[in-house]
């Protein structure tokens, strides 16, 4: 007898007992829907967090000075550092020269505030921040027009700057093109310096903080090359960094970049008695989230496994009842020439179909739960603009792996718990079965 | 079939011997009636002839094959291809319609879908049930059910039709109709028909009457036909 005939037979007998079949499936439905709900949440949470980290710069490493033989970065202040221990600018330049397309410096150095007088003779307040080629990226600021600060700006000490789109609104009341415009920044100490605007970035309220006032009074950063910022601070003899954030071009693999950085500094600090360099990445955060999600998934899977077992026992119970109820039918089928194998297959198929339908209903409920949670999450995010800027719209992402595994497991449950009732049916003596009433 | 003995509860204190050495030959194309009191062992004998059960002792040849030596799987195949059962209580599968019921033996014989429904419709036409093929058993009267059951018994064109009190649950009028079908199968299709019945009138319509009492044959009117072309069951 063909597989298809078996399926038809199974469906007709399940259809003959709809309510009973549905109740039998309940355990499986609950187990599978729980797994799908949680795995959907897990994959969605991961994707959302990764998206947020990406927009903040997952391509970020923090390189820091640490004592040799000390694990914890916070414990490493026991030994006095000398200027020779610090991460020098020349080291960084060497690193970048070694990996020119790959690594960029994300350090920022706020040196205070200043004002600019616009055409309407109003003062626009700004924060002046020393930057490198990776700083804006690190702050999650996308370049809207023009270009970023480059290492050339930094090493050649060019008076260039990148301003926010809010600043453009505040300063250029006539809508001129800001790129190439020379602006004069009045420092707190009364001095004024002229900078050429080379780029405009999108001000990110969640990262940079929302101004308490309306757009006109809002104080946004102007990024200038850090070498100039240091000069403006009067810091001509800069020793080096205790720690410095680096970003990298996303087309490179994070682990490779991390290894490049670590190897570079390991070599540099090989002869240093007390200190070495540690490298931390934002991706490490994602690893923590992965771990949490995995733990939750495992717990829910265990619960689901239990409910699958309970559900499976329910299926077995119902199948035993069904076999007894249909003793006569089994006898007739045997009298008409059904082999043991055919009878066994008939009942196993029925158990599998019950479990599979339960599994599919469970998956659908799980997906529905995911969608509902997505709707609620998006409502919450929309009510808080600073969240939506970073998180955007949460798109629910079901875990296809979990769906496939759920289907396989519900099938296996059917096979496992259907086998005993089915072989009981197959073993029936046709004469006794025919006499049964 | 020679010296058939059937015992139940073998080796237990309540051991029962139901058939006490029955020897019987049914020829191809014969219409035989087996009569006897209730509990005399008619059905047990029929189960034996129908390869549903194996004798405890003795041998049974069906078309020259010793059924008592066959495996469970081989018995299933014999029942499927060589035997057509008709039961007193019809034993149709209640969930499915008349057509599907008739198709069932062909399903187990691995007949293709198209061929199955074509043959099933032909058989339903033969028993004049073709306009009821979509009806489920509970939408049919007793006589109609039995006609469907006879169509089902004929599905794989078996050598023998075994009918165990096929009219027992029917009134005389519908019983008559069912009997007419058996006559038709016997005369037109040349089928061997073994009919178990209580009714002496129905038995008298057949070619040969075998009377059983307490598991033994007490009378047999004997084979009336011409020389057997081929024996269905032989000593
Ligand atoms: N499976 C069985 N186990 C024990 N006794 C049985 C079994 N089948 C039939 N019998 C007994 O065998 C006897 C003959 O039964 P059966 O062949 O059905 O008689 P009939 O069909 O002539 O009325 C009865 O006494 C019945 O109780
Ligand atoms: Mg009987």
PDB file of N, CA and C in Angstrom, chain A residues 125 127 164-166 170 203-221 385-386 389:
ATOM      1  N   UNK A 125      25.843  77.467  19.962  1.00  0.00           N
ATOM      2  CA  UNK A 125      26.795  76.806  20.841  1.00  0.00           C
ATOM      3  C   UNK A 125      27.249  75.458  20.263  1.00  0.00           C
ATOM      4  N   UNK A 127      30.110  71.910  21.027  1.00  0.00           N
ATOM      5  CA  UNK A 127      31.184  71.255  21.765  1.00  0.00           C
ATOM      6  C   UNK A 127      32.288  70.980  20.762  1.00  0.00           C
ATOM      7  N   UNK A 164      27.395  68.778  12.717  1.00  0.00           N
ATOM      8  CA  UNK A 164      26.157  67.993  12.725  1.00  0.00           C
ATOM      9  C   UNK A 164      25.112  68.621  11.816  1.00  0.00           C
ATOM     10  N   UNK A 165      24.127  67.802  11.428  1.00  0.00           N
ATOM     11  CA  UNK A 165      23.047  68.342  10.584  1.00  0.00           C
ATOM     12  C   UNK A 165      22.232  69.360  11.359  1.00  0.00           C
ATOM     13  N   UNK A 166      22.255  69.235  12.705  1.00  0.00           N
ATOM     14  CA  UNK A 166      21.526  70.219  13.524  1.00  0.00           C
ATOM     15  C   UNK A 166      22.257  71.561  13.490  1.00  0.00           C
ATOM     16  N   UNK A 170      21.117  75.311  12.414  1.00  0.00           N
ATOM     17  CA  UNK A 170      21.260  76.458  13.314  1.00  0.00           C
ATOM     18  C   UNK A 170      22.074  77.580  12.657  1.00  0.00           C
ATOM     19  N   UNK A 203      23.305  63.777  13.572  1.00  0.00           N
ATOM     20  CA  UNK A 203      23.386  63.777  15.026  1.00  0.00           C
ATOM     21  C   UNK A 203      22.488  62.676  15.572  1.00  0.00           C
ATOM     22  N   UNK A 204      23.041  61.826  16.408  1.00  0.00           N
ATOM     23  CA  UNK A 204      22.327  60.662  16.923  1.00  0.00           C
ATOM     24  C   UNK A 204      21.953  60.923  18.376  1.00  0.00           C
ATOM     25  N   UNK A 205      20.664  61.135  18.611  1.00  0.00           N
ATOM     26  CA  UNK A 205      20.244  61.573  19.954  1.00  0.00           C
ATOM     27  C   UNK A 205      20.522  60.537  21.031  1.00  0.00           C
ATOM     28  N   UNK A 206      20.424  59.238  20.669  1.00  0.00           N
ATOM     29  CA  UNK A 206      20.612  58.232  21.721  1.00  0.00           C
ATOM     30  C   UNK A 206      22.078  58.161  22.144  1.00  0.00           C
ATOM     31  N   UNK A 207      22.980  58.282  21.161  1.00  0.00           N
ATOM     32  CA  UNK A 207      24.401  58.201  21.472  1.00  0.00           C
ATOM     33  C   UNK A 207      24.901  59.517  22.041  1.00  0.00           C
ATOM     34  N   UNK A 208      24.531  60.618  21.372  1.00  0.00           N
ATOM     35  CA  UNK A 208      25.118  61.906  21.729  1.00  0.00           C
ATOM     36  C   UNK A 208      24.299  62.662  22.769  1.00  0.00           C
ATOM     37  N   UNK A 209      23.134  62.153  23.069  1.00  0.00           N
ATOM     38  CA  UNK A 209      22.270  62.804  24.053  1.00  0.00           C
ATOM     39  C   UNK A 209      21.375  63.830  23.382  1.00  0.00           C
ATOM     40  N   UNK A 210      20.104  63.843  23.796  1.00  0.00           N
ATOM     41  CA  UNK A 210      19.168  64.807  23.220  1.00  0.00           C
ATOM     42  C   UNK A 210      19.307  66.117  23.984  1.00  0.00           C
ATOM     43  N   UNK A 211      19.319  67.201  23.263  1.00  0.00           N
ATOM     44  CA  UNK A 211      19.392  68.514  23.921  1.00  0.00           C
ATOM     45  C   UNK A 211      18.118  68.787  24.661  1.00  0.00           C
ATOM     46  N   UNK A 212      18.184  69.437  25.790  1.00  0.00           N
ATOM     47  CA  UNK A 212      16.988  69.713  26.563  1.00  0.00           C
ATOM     48  C   UNK A 212      16.089  70.737  25.866  1.00  0.00           C
ATOM     49  N   UNK A 213      16.699  71.579  25.049  1.00  0.00           N
ATOM     50  CA  UNK A 213      15.925  72.652  24.447  1.00  0.00           C
ATOM     51  C   UNK A 213      15.604  72.351  22.999  1.00  0.00           C
ATOM     52  N   UNK A 214      14.996  73.290  22.365  1.00  0.00           N
ATOM     53  CA  UNK A 214      14.669  73.153  20.953  1.00  0.00           C
ATOM     54  C   UNK A 214      15.937  73.192  20.118  1.00  0.00           C
ATOM     55  N   UNK A 215      15.764  72.911  18.856  1.00  0.00           N
ATOM     56  CA  UNK A 215      16.893  72.785  17.945  1.00  0.00           C
ATOM     57  C   UNK A 215      17.863  73.968  18.013  1.00  0.00           C
ATOM     58  N   UNK A 216      17.350  75.172  18.164  1.00  0.00           N
ATOM     59  CA  UNK A 216      18.204  76.353  18.064  1.00  0.00           C
ATOM     60  C   UNK A 216      19.215  76.478  19.198  1.00  0.00           C
ATOM     61  N   UNK A 217      18.834  76.007  20.387  1.00  0.00           N
ATOM     62  CA  UNK A 217      19.753  76.127  21.516  1.00  0.00           C
ATOM     63  C   UNK A 217      20.594  74.865  21.714  1.00  0.00           C
ATOM     64  N   UNK A 218      20.318  73.847  20.903  1.00  0.00           N
ATOM     65  CA  UNK A 218      20.982  72.568  21.101  1.00  0.00           C
ATOM     66  C   UNK A 218      22.472  72.681  20.798  1.00  0.00           C
ATOM     67  N   UNK A 219      23.237  71.993  21.663  1.00  0.00           N
ATOM     68  CA  UNK A 219      24.692  72.079  21.540  1.00  0.00           C
ATOM     69  C   UNK A 219      25.189  70.748  20.995  1.00  0.00           C
ATOM     70  N   UNK A 220      25.668  70.768  19.749  1.00  0.00           N
ATOM     71  CA  UNK A 220      26.132  69.514  19.146  1.00  0.00           C
ATOM     72  C   UNK A 220      27.642  69.583  18.924  1.00  0.00           C
ATOM     73  N   UNK A 221      28.307  68.423  18.838  1.00  0.00           N
ATOM     74  CA  UNK A 221      29.763  68.454  18.678  1.00  0.00           C
ATOM     75  C   UNK A 221      30.209  68.869  17.270  1.00  0.00           C
ATOM     76  N   UNK A 385      11.368  58.048  21.116  1.00  0.00           N
ATOM     77  CA  UNK A 385      12.072  58.328  19.859  1.00  0.00           C
ATOM     78  C   UNK A 385      13.558  57.976  19.900  1.00  0.00           C
ATOM     79  N   UNK A 386      14.169  58.153  21.075  1.00  0.00           N
ATOM     80  CA  UNK A 386      15.610  57.902  21.121  1.00  0.00           C
ATOM     81  C   UNK A 386      15.915  56.412  20.945  1.00  0.00           C
ATOM     82  N   UNK A 389      15.510  55.529  17.128  1.00  0.00           N
ATOM     83  CA  UNK A 389      16.615  55.979  16.288  1.00  0.00           C
ATOM     84  C   UNK A 389      17.679  54.890  16.154  1.00  0.00           C
TER      85      UNK A 389
END
